[in-house]
Structure formats: structure tokens, C-alpha cells
Amino acid sequence: MKHVAALMMLKMAGKTGTADEITAVVTAAGGEADADAITKLLADMEGKDIDTLLAGGMEALKDIKMGGGGGGGGGGGGADAAEEVKEEEKPEEEEMDLSGGMDMFGGDEGGGD
């Protein structure tokens, strides 16, 4: 699949999609290119237009029914339920003692009158 993806990216970039180009893309992405798979892919694609193949695939997909009901509910916890989840301890916030020297309405005593 990585070889097909590399070929598609090369075609989208306007490249020809040679074996060397496909190998370079796969290697640049951190993968290992398989020369036999690339040779087979290029043989399968010989004389075919990518845009025509994609259009045919999209046409075939429109006939597939993809609707349906929602999935069932999740099952029981199983073995994972036996594990105890440790909650993160949150540091407690310290309260400041304002000693009545200030209130939110600007008074001196904090009485609010």
C-alpha cells in the first residue's frame, strides 16, 4: 500500500512515477521499499491512466450502501476493569487572608455598606 501511495503522490506532483522515484518517496517517509512490489505495481499500471482508475473506483463506491444503524454499546470492562486508575493529585490552592483590609466594593472594612 505504501508503494501505491507513493505512486499517487508522484502522479499528483506531475512526476512519471518510476521505480527510483517511488523508492525515494518511500525511503524519505522512513519506510523500506520492496523492489519486487514496485516492479509488480508498475507492471499492473502499465498503459493505465490514474485519473480513469480513480473515476471508475468512485463510480463503483457510489453503489455501495454505507448507511446503517449505530453500533452496539460497549461491553463490560473485562480485564481492564480490574486495573485501578490512579487519579492525578491536584495541588490545593492556598487561600489568602485579606484581614478585612479590602473588599470587592472598595470599602475599608469589608462590610459592603
PDB file of C-alpha atoms in Angstrom:
ATOM      1  CA  MET A   1       0.000   0.000   0.000  1.00  0.00           C
ATOM      2  CA  LYS A   2       2.886   2.372   0.724  1.00  0.00           C
ATOM      3  CA  HIS A   3       4.100   1.924  -2.837  1.00  0.00           C
ATOM      4  CA  VAL A   4       0.670   2.783  -4.247  1.00  0.00           C
ATOM      5  CA  ALA A   5       0.525   5.871  -2.015  1.00  0.00           C
ATOM      6  CA  ALA A   6       3.978   6.934  -3.177  1.00  0.00           C
ATOM      7  CA  LEU A   7       2.962   6.468  -6.820  1.00  0.00           C
ATOM      8  CA  MET A   8      -0.197   8.519  -6.271  1.00  0.00           C
ATOM      9  CA  MET A   9       1.762  11.352  -4.658  1.00  0.00           C
ATOM     10  CA  LEU A  10       4.243  11.344  -7.514  1.00  0.00           C
ATOM     11  CA  LYS A  11       1.452  11.438 -10.117  1.00  0.00           C
ATOM     12  CA  MET A  12      -0.231  14.305  -8.258  1.00  0.00           C
ATOM     13  CA  ALA A  13       3.093  16.165  -8.340  1.00  0.00           C
ATOM     14  CA  GLY A  14       3.288  15.674 -12.112  1.00  0.00           C
ATOM     15  CA  LYS A  15       6.067  13.092 -11.968  1.00  0.00           C
ATOM     16  CA  THR A  16       6.165   9.911 -14.045  1.00  0.00           C
ATOM     17  CA  GLY A  17       6.328   7.533 -11.080  1.00  0.00           C
ATOM     18  CA  THR A  18       9.396   5.482 -11.939  1.00  0.00           C
ATOM     19  CA  ALA A  19      10.731   2.749  -9.654  1.00  0.00           C
ATOM     20  CA  ASP A  20      13.521   5.051  -8.495  1.00  0.00           C
ATOM     21  CA  GLU A  21      11.049   7.861  -7.691  1.00  0.00           C
ATOM     22  CA  ILE A  22       8.773   5.504  -5.756  1.00  0.00           C
ATOM     23  CA  THR A  23      11.761   4.134  -3.834  1.00  0.00           C
ATOM     24  CA  ALA A  24      12.885   7.676  -2.996  1.00  0.00           C
ATOM     25  CA  VAL A  25       9.439   8.658  -1.656  1.00  0.00           C
ATOM     26  CA  VAL A  26       9.049   5.513   0.463  1.00  0.00           C
ATOM     27  CA  THR A  27      12.578   5.892   1.851  1.00  0.00           C
ATOM     28  CA  ALA A  28      12.072   9.603   2.582  1.00  0.00           C
ATOM     29  CA  ALA A  29       8.961   8.697   4.587  1.00  0.00           C
ATOM     30  CA  GLY A  30      11.016   6.308   6.717  1.00  0.00           C
ATOM     31  CA  GLY A  31       9.833   3.106   5.054  1.00  0.00           C
ATOM     32  CA  GLU A  32      11.656   0.325   3.301  1.00  0.00           C
ATOM     33  CA  ALA A  33      10.952  -0.024  -0.410  1.00  0.00           C
ATOM     34  CA  ASP A  34      10.326  -3.509  -1.830  1.00  0.00           C
ATOM     35  CA  ALA A  35      11.744  -3.651  -5.354  1.00  0.00           C
ATOM     36  CA  ASP A  36       9.615  -6.671  -6.319  1.00  0.00           C
ATOM     37  CA  ALA A  37       6.409  -4.980  -5.166  1.00  0.00           C
ATOM     38  CA  ILE A  38       7.315  -1.806  -7.059  1.00  0.00           C
ATOM     39  CA  THR A  39       8.035  -3.793 -10.235  1.00  0.00           C
ATOM     40  CA  LYS A  40       4.682  -5.595  -9.950  1.00  0.00           C
ATOM     41  CA  LEU A  41       2.837  -2.314  -9.288  1.00  0.00           C
ATOM     42  CA  LEU A  42       4.380  -0.635 -12.305  1.00  0.00           C
ATOM     43  CA  ALA A  43       3.574  -3.677 -14.473  1.00  0.00           C
ATOM     44  CA  ASP A  44      -0.055  -3.570 -13.284  1.00  0.00           C
ATOM     45  CA  MET A  45      -0.258   0.161 -14.019  1.00  0.00           C
ATOM     46  CA  GLU A  46       1.309  -0.120 -17.478  1.00  0.00           C
ATOM     47  CA  GLY A  47      -0.872   1.701 -20.016  1.00  0.00           C
ATOM     48  CA  LYS A  48      -3.461   2.767 -17.419  1.00  0.00           C
ATOM     49  CA  ASP A  49      -4.439   6.303 -16.524  1.00  0.00           C
ATOM     50  CA  ILE A  50      -4.635   7.022 -12.788  1.00  0.00           C
ATOM     51  CA  ASP A  51      -7.473   9.539 -13.201  1.00  0.00           C
ATOM     52  CA  THR A  52      -9.547   6.996 -15.120  1.00  0.00           C
ATOM     53  CA  LEU A  53      -8.918   4.339 -12.451  1.00  0.00           C
ATOM     54  CA  LEU A  54      -9.915   6.735  -9.674  1.00  0.00           C
ATOM     55  CA  ALA A  55     -13.069   7.800 -11.510  1.00  0.00           C
ATOM     56  CA  GLY A  56     -14.038   4.140 -12.005  1.00  0.00           C
ATOM     57  CA  GLY A  57     -13.432   3.431  -8.338  1.00  0.00           C
ATOM     58  CA  MET A  58     -15.560   6.379  -7.263  1.00  0.00           C
ATOM     59  CA  GLU A  59     -18.331   5.218  -9.584  1.00  0.00           C
ATOM     60  CA  ALA A  60     -18.213   1.755  -8.007  1.00  0.00           C
ATOM     61  CA  LEU A  61     -18.278   3.206  -4.488  1.00  0.00           C
ATOM     62  CA  LYS A  62     -21.489   5.155  -5.075  1.00  0.00           C
ATOM     63  CA  ASP A  63     -23.399   1.869  -5.399  1.00  0.00           C
ATOM     64  CA  ILE A  64     -22.213   0.576  -2.022  1.00  0.00           C
ATOM     65  CA  LYS A  65     -24.670   1.199   0.775  1.00  0.00           C
ATOM     66  CA  MET A  66     -22.795   2.715   3.679  1.00  0.00           C
ATOM     67  CA  GLY A  67     -25.678   3.563   5.999  1.00  0.00           C
ATOM     68  CA  GLY A  68     -26.890   1.509   8.856  1.00  0.00           C
ATOM     69  CA  GLY A  69     -27.756   1.558  12.476  1.00  0.00           C
ATOM     70  CA  GLY A  70     -25.451   2.614  15.188  1.00  0.00           C
ATOM     71  CA  GLY A  71     -23.132   0.150  16.770  1.00  0.00           C
ATOM     72  CA  GLY A  72     -23.974  -1.687  19.937  1.00  0.00           C
ATOM     73  CA  GLY A  73     -22.998  -0.428  23.334  1.00  0.00           C
ATOM     74  CA  GLY A  74     -19.607  -1.154  24.771  1.00  0.00           C
ATOM     75  CA  GLY A  75     -19.090  -4.431  26.548  1.00  0.00           C
ATOM     76  CA  GLY A  76     -18.114  -4.917  30.142  1.00  0.00           C
ATOM     77  CA  GLY A  77     -14.761  -3.845  31.453  1.00  0.00           C
ATOM     78  CA  GLY A  78     -13.198  -7.294  31.314  1.00  0.00           C
ATOM     79  CA  ALA A  79      -9.611  -7.455  32.492  1.00  0.00           C
ATOM     80  CA  ASP A  80      -9.167  -3.714  32.205  1.00  0.00           C
ATOM     81  CA  ALA A  81     -11.817  -3.158  34.876  1.00  0.00           C
ATOM     82  CA  ALA A  82      -9.589  -4.886  37.403  1.00  0.00           C
ATOM     83  CA  GLU A  83      -6.911  -2.260  36.959  1.00  0.00           C
ATOM     84  CA  GLU A  84      -7.230   0.647  39.301  1.00  0.00           C
ATOM     85  CA  VAL A  85      -6.942   4.003  37.637  1.00  0.00           C
ATOM     86  CA  LYS A  86      -4.848   6.370  39.659  1.00  0.00           C
ATOM     87  CA  GLU A  87      -6.124   9.915  39.562  1.00  0.00           C
ATOM     88  CA  GLU A  88      -3.687  12.739  39.313  1.00  0.00           C
ATOM     89  CA  GLU A  89      -3.272  14.611  42.546  1.00  0.00           C
ATOM     90  CA  LYS A  90      -4.007  18.296  42.170  1.00  0.00           C
ATOM     91  CA  PRO A  91      -2.171  20.680  44.448  1.00  0.00           C
ATOM     92  CA  GLU A  92      -4.523  22.502  46.785  1.00  0.00           C
ATOM     93  CA  GLU A  93      -4.768  26.214  46.275  1.00  0.00           C
ATOM     94  CA  GLU A  94      -3.869  28.358  49.257  1.00  0.00           C
ATOM     95  CA  GLU A  95      -6.382  30.924  50.423  1.00  0.00           C
ATOM     96  CA  MET A  96      -5.185  34.432  51.086  1.00  0.00           C
ATOM     97  CA  ASP A  97      -6.169  36.096  54.329  1.00  0.00           C
ATOM     98  CA  LEU A  98      -7.149  39.647  53.482  1.00  0.00           C
ATOM     99  CA  SER A  99      -7.789  40.510  57.173  1.00  0.00           C
ATOM    100  CA  GLY A 100     -10.709  42.747  56.286  1.00  0.00           C
ATOM    101  CA  GLY A 101      -8.361  45.328  54.819  1.00  0.00           C
ATOM    102  CA  MET A 102     -10.082  45.276  51.464  1.00  0.00           C
ATOM    103  CA  ASP A 103     -13.389  44.285  49.929  1.00  0.00           C
ATOM    104  CA  MET A 104     -14.532  43.984  46.371  1.00  0.00           C
ATOM    105  CA  PHE A 105     -16.621  47.169  46.524  1.00  0.00           C
ATOM    106  CA  GLY A 106     -13.775  49.392  47.663  1.00  0.00           C
ATOM    107  CA  GLY A 107     -14.739  49.774  51.304  1.00  0.00           C
ATOM    108  CA  ASP A 108     -12.194  49.711  54.108  1.00  0.00           C
ATOM    109  CA  GLU A 109     -13.858  47.214  56.418  1.00  0.00           C
ATOM    110  CA  GLY A 110     -15.272  44.626  54.033  1.00  0.00           C
ATOM    111  CA  GLY A 111     -18.816  45.256  55.334  1.00  0.00           C
ATOM    112  CA  GLY A 112     -20.144  46.319  51.950  1.00  0.00           C
ATOM    113  CA  ASP A 113     -22.369  49.160  53.351  1.00  0.00           C
TER     114      ASP A 113
END
